[in-house]
CSV table of C-alpha atoms and ligand atoms in Angstrom, one decimal:
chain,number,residue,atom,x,y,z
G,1,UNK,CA,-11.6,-27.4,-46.7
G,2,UNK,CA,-8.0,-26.3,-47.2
G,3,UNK,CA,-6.4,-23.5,-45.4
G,4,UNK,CA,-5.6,-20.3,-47.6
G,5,UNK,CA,-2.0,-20.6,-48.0
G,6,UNK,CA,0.6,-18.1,-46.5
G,7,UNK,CA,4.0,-17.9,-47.7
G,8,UNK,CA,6.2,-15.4,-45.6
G,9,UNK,CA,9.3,-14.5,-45.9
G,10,UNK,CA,11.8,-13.9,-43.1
G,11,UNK,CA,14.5,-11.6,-44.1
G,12,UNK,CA,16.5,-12.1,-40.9
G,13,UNK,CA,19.1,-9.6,-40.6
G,14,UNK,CA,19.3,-8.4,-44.1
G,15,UNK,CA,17.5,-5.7,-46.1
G,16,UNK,CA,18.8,-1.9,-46.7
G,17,UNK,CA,17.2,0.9,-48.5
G,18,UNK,CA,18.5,-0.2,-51.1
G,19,UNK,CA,16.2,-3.4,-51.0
G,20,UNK,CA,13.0,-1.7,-51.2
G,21,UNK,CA,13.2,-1.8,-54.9
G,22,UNK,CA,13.3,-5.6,-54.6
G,23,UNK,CA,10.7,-5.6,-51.9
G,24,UNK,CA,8.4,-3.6,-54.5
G,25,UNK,CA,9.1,-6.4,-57.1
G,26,UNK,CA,7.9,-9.2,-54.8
G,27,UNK,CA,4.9,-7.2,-54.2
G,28,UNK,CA,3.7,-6.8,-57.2
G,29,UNK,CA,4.6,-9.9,-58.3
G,30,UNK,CA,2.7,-11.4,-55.4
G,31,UNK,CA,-0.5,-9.6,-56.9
G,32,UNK,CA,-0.8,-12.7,-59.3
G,33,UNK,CA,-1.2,-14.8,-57.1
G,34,UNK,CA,-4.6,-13.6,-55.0
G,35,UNK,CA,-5.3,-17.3,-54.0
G,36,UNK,CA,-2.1,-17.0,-51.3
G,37,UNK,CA,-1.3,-14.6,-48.6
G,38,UNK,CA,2.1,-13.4,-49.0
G,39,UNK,CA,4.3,-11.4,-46.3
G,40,UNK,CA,7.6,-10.1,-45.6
G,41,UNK,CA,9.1,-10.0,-41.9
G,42,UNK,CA,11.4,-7.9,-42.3
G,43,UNK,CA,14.0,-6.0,-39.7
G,44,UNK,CA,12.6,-3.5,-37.5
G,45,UNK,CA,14.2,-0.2,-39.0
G,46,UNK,CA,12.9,-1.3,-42.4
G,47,UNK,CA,9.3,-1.6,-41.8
G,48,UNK,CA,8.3,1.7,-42.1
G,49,UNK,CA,10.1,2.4,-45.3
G,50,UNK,CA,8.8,-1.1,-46.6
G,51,UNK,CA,5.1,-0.5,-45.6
G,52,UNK,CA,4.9,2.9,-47.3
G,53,UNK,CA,6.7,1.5,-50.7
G,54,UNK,CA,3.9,-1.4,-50.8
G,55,UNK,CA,1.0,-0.3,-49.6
G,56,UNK,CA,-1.5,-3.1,-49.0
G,57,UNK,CA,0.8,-5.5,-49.0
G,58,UNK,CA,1.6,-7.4,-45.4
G,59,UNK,CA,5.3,-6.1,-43.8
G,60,UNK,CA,5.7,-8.3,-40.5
G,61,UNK,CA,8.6,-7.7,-37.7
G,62,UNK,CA,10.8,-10.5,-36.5
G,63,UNK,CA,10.5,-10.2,-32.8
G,64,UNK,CA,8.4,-8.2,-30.7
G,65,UNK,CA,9.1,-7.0,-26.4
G,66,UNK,CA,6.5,-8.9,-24.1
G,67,UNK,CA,5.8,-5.2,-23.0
G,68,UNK,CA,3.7,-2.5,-23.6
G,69,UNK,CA,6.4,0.0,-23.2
G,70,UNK,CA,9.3,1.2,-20.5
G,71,UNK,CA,12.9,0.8,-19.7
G,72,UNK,CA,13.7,-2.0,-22.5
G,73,UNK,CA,16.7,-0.6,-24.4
G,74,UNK,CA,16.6,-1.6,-27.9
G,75,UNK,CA,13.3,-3.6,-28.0
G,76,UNK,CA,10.6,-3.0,-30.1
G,77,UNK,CA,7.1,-2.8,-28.7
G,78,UNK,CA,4.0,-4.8,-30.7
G,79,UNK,CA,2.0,-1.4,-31.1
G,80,UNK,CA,5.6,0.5,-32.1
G,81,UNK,CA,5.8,-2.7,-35.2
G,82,UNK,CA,1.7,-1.6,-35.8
G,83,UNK,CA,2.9,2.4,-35.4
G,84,UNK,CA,5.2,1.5,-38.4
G,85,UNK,CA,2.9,-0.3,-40.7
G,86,UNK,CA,3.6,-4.0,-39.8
G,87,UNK,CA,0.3,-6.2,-39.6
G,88,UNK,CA,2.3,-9.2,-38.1
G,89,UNK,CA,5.3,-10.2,-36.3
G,90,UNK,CA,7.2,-13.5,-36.0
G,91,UNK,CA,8.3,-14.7,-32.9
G,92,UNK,CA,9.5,-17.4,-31.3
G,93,UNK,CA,12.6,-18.0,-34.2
G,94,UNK,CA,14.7,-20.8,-33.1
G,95,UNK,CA,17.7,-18.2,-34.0
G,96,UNK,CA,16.3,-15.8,-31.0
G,97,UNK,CA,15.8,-18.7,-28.5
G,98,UNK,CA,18.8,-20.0,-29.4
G,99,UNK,CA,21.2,-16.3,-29.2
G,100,UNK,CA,19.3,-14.5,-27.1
G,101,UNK,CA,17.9,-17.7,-24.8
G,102,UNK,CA,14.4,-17.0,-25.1
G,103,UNK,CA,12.6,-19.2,-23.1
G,104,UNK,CA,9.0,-20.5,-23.7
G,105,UNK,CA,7.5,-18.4,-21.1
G,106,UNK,CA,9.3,-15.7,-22.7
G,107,UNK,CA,8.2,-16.1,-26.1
G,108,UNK,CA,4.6,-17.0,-24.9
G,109,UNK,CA,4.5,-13.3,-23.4
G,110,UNK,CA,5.7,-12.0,-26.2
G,111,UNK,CA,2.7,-13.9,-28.5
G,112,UNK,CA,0.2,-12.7,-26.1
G,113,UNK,CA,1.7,-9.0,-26.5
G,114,UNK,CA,1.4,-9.3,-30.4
G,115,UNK,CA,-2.1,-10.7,-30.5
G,116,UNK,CA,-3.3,-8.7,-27.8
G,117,UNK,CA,-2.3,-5.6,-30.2
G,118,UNK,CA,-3.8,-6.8,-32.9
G,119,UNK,CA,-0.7,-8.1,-34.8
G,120,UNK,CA,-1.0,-10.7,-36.8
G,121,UNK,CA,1.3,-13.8,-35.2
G,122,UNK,CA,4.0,-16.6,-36.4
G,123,UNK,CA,4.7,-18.3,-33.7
G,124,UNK,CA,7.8,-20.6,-34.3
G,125,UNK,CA,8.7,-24.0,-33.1
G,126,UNK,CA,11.1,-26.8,-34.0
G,127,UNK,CA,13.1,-29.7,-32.7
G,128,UNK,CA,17.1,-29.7,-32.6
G,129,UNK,CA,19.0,-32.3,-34.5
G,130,UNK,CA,19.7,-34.5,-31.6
G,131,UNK,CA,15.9,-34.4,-30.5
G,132,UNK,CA,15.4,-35.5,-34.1
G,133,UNK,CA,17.7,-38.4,-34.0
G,134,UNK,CA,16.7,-39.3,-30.4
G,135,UNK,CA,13.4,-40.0,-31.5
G,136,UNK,CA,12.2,-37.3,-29.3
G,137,UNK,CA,11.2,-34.7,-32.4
G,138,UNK,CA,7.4,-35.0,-31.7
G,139,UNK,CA,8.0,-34.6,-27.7
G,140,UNK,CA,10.0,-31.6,-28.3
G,141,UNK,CA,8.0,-29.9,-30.6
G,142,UNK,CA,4.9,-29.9,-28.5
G,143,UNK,CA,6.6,-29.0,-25.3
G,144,UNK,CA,7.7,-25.9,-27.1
G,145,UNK,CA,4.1,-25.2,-27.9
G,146,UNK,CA,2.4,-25.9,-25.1
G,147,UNK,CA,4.9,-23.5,-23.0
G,148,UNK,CA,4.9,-20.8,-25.7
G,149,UNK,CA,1.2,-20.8,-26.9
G,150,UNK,CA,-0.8,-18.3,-25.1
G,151,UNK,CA,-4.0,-19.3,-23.8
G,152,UNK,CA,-7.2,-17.3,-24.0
G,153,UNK,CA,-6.0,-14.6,-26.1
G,154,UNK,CA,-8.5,-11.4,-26.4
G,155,UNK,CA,-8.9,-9.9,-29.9
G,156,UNK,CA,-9.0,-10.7,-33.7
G,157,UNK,CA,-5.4,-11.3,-34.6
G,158,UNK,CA,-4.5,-14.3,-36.3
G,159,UNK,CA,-2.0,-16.9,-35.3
G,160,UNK,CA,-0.1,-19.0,-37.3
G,161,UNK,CA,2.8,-21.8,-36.0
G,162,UNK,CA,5.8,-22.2,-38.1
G,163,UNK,CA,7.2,-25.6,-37.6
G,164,UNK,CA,10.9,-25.3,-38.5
G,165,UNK,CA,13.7,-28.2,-37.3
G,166,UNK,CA,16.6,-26.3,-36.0
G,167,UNK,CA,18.7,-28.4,-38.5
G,168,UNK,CA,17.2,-28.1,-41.4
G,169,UNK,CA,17.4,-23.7,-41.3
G,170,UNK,CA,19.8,-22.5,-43.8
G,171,UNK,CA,21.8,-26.3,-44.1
G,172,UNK,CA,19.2,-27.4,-47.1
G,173,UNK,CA,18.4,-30.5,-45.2
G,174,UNK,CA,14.6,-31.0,-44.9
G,175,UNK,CA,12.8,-33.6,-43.4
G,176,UNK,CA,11.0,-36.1,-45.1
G,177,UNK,CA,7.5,-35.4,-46.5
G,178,UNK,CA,6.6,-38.3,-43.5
G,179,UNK,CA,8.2,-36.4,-41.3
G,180,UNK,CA,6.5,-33.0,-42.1
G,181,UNK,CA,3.2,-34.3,-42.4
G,182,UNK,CA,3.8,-36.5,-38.4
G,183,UNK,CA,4.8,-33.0,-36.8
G,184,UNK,CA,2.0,-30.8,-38.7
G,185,UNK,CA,-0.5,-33.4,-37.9
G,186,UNK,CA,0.6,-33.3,-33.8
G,187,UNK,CA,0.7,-29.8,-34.5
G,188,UNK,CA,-3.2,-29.7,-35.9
G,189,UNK,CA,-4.1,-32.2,-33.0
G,190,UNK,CA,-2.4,-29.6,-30.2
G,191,UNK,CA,-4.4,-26.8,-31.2
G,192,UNK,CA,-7.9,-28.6,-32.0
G,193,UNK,CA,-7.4,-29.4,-28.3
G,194,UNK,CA,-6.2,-26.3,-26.8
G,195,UNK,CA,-8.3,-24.2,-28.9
G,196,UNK,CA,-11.3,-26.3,-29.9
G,197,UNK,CA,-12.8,-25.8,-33.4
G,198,UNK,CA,-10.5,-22.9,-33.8
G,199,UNK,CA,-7.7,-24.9,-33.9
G,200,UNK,CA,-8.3,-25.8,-37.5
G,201,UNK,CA,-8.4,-22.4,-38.5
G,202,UNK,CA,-4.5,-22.0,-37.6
G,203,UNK,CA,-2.4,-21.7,-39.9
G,204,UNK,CA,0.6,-24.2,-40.0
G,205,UNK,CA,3.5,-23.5,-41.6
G,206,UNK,CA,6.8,-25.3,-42.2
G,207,UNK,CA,9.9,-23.9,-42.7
G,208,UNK,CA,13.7,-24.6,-42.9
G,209,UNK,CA,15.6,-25.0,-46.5
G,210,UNK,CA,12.3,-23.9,-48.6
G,211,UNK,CA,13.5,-23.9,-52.0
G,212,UNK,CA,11.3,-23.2,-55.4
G,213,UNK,CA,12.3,-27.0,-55.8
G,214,UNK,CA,11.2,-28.5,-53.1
G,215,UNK,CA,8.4,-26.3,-52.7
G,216,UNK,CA,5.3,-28.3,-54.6
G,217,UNK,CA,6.0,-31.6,-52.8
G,218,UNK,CA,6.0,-29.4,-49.0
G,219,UNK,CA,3.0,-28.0,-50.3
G,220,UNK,CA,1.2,-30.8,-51.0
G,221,UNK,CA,1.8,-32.8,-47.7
G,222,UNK,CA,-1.4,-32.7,-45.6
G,223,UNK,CA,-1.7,-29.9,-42.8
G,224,UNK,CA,0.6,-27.6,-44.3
G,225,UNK,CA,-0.9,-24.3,-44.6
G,226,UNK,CA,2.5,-22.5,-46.0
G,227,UNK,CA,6.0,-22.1,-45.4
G,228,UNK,CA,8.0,-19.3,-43.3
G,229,UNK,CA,11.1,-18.5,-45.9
G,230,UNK,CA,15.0,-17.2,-45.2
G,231,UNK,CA,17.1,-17.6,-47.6
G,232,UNK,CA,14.9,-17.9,-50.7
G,233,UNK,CA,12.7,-14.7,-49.4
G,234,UNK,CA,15.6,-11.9,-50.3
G,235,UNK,CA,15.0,-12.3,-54.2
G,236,UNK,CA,12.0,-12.3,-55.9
G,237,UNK,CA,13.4,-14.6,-58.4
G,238,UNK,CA,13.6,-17.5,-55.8
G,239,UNK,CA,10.2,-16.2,-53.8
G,240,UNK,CA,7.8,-15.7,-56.1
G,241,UNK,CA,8.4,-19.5,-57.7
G,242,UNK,CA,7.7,-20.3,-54.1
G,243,UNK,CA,4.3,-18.0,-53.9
G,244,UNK,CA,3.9,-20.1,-57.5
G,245,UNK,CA,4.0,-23.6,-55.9
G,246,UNK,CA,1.4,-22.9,-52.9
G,247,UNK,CA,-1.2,-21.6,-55.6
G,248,UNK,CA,-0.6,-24.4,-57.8
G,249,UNK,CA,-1.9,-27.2,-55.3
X,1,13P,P1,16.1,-20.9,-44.6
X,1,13P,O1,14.9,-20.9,-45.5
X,1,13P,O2,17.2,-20.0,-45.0
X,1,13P,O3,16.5,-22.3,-44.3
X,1,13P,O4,15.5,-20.2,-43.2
X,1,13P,C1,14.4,-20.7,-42.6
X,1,13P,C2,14.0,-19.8,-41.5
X,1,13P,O5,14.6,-19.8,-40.5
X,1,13P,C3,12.8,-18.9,-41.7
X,1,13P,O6,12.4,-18.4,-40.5
């Protein structure tokens, strides 16, 4: 049986007070479509703002510290994202391993921290462009998850993996539908063995140029569970056509 769909979007470093009215909009929009899950990650300082505009409806964070709490200066602990109305939390984002050089042991903390405080969890993965062309997209990908996946994770939180190739975020390049449906199905194969029957239950999601265009056809390919959203998230005009798509197959 299919996976319920989840469509989140990731607003990256973008969203001021005066966004909430637009964050309202794809909220109630989203309300039409009951057959999809639908979340926002959204930046740290706007969570609590967001959460209390939409009540109900599921404000992630982008990032979260691998600690409980201390001497981190400028991090964000999971149960401070909780504290502020989040239910979920990406991390992992190619754009944080990449600037900030988080490794996988790093980012495998920081999914353990999340889960294990009851936040909801995208955990991102995806190949670089030169893995792609080498051949080696497959390899790459399921390194990255086997060093950033936590094992034996206590609690109820859900996990979901966001498959997004390095090249194709923000560029408008996505792979082919072949392509997609290779990686999600390694992906699947990963998890049933790490996690045994509960490994279907994971969400997989791909992400990287999502458009209300291309949408139906990434929707359609098998194993893919959703999409994680950028660019198309910030307006409901080009998200909700996306929430659209995943209902529609
Ligand atoms: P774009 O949809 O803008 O390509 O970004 C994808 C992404 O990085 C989502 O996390």
């Amino acid at each position: 049986m299919p996976l319920k769909k989840l469509v989140a979007g990731n607003w990256k470093m973008h969203g001021l007070s005066s966004d909430l009215e637009e964050i309202r909009v794809i909220a109630a929009a989203s309300r039409d479509y009951p057959e999809v899950d639908v979340a926002l990650c959204l930046p740290a300082i706007l969570i609590e703002r967001a959460a209390r505009a939409v009540p109900g409806f599921a404000i992630g964070g982008q990032d979260v510290h691998h600690a409980e709490k201390g001497a981190h200066t400028g991090c964000t602990a999971a149960a401070m994202l909780l504290d502020a109305g989040a239910n979920l939390t990406i991390v992992g984002h190619s754009e944080r391993r990449d600037a900030q050089r988080e490794s996988d042991a790093e980012v495998q903390a920081k999914a353990r921290a999340a889960l294990e405080c009851g936040l909801n969890l995208i955990l991102c993965v995806g190949e670089s462009l030169e893995a792609r062309e080498g051949g080696a997209a497959v390899q790459a990908v399921m390194a990255q998850l086997e060093g950033s996946l936590p094992q034996n994770v206590e609690g109820e939180a859900e996990l979901a993996i966001a498959y997004e190739p390095i090249w194709a975020i923000g560029t408008g390049k996505i792979p082919t539908s072949v392509e997609i449906r290779e990686m999600h199905t390694a992906i699947r194969h990963a998890l049933e063995e790490r996690h045994g029957v509960d490994g279907g239950s994971v969400r997989i999601l791909y992400g990287g140029s999502v458009k209300a265009s291309n949408a139906g056809e990434i929707f359609s390919i098998a194993d893919v569970d959703g999409a994680l959203v950028g660019g198309a998230s910030l307006k409901a005009a080009d998200f909700i056509p996306i929430v659209a798509a995943a209902a529609a197959v």
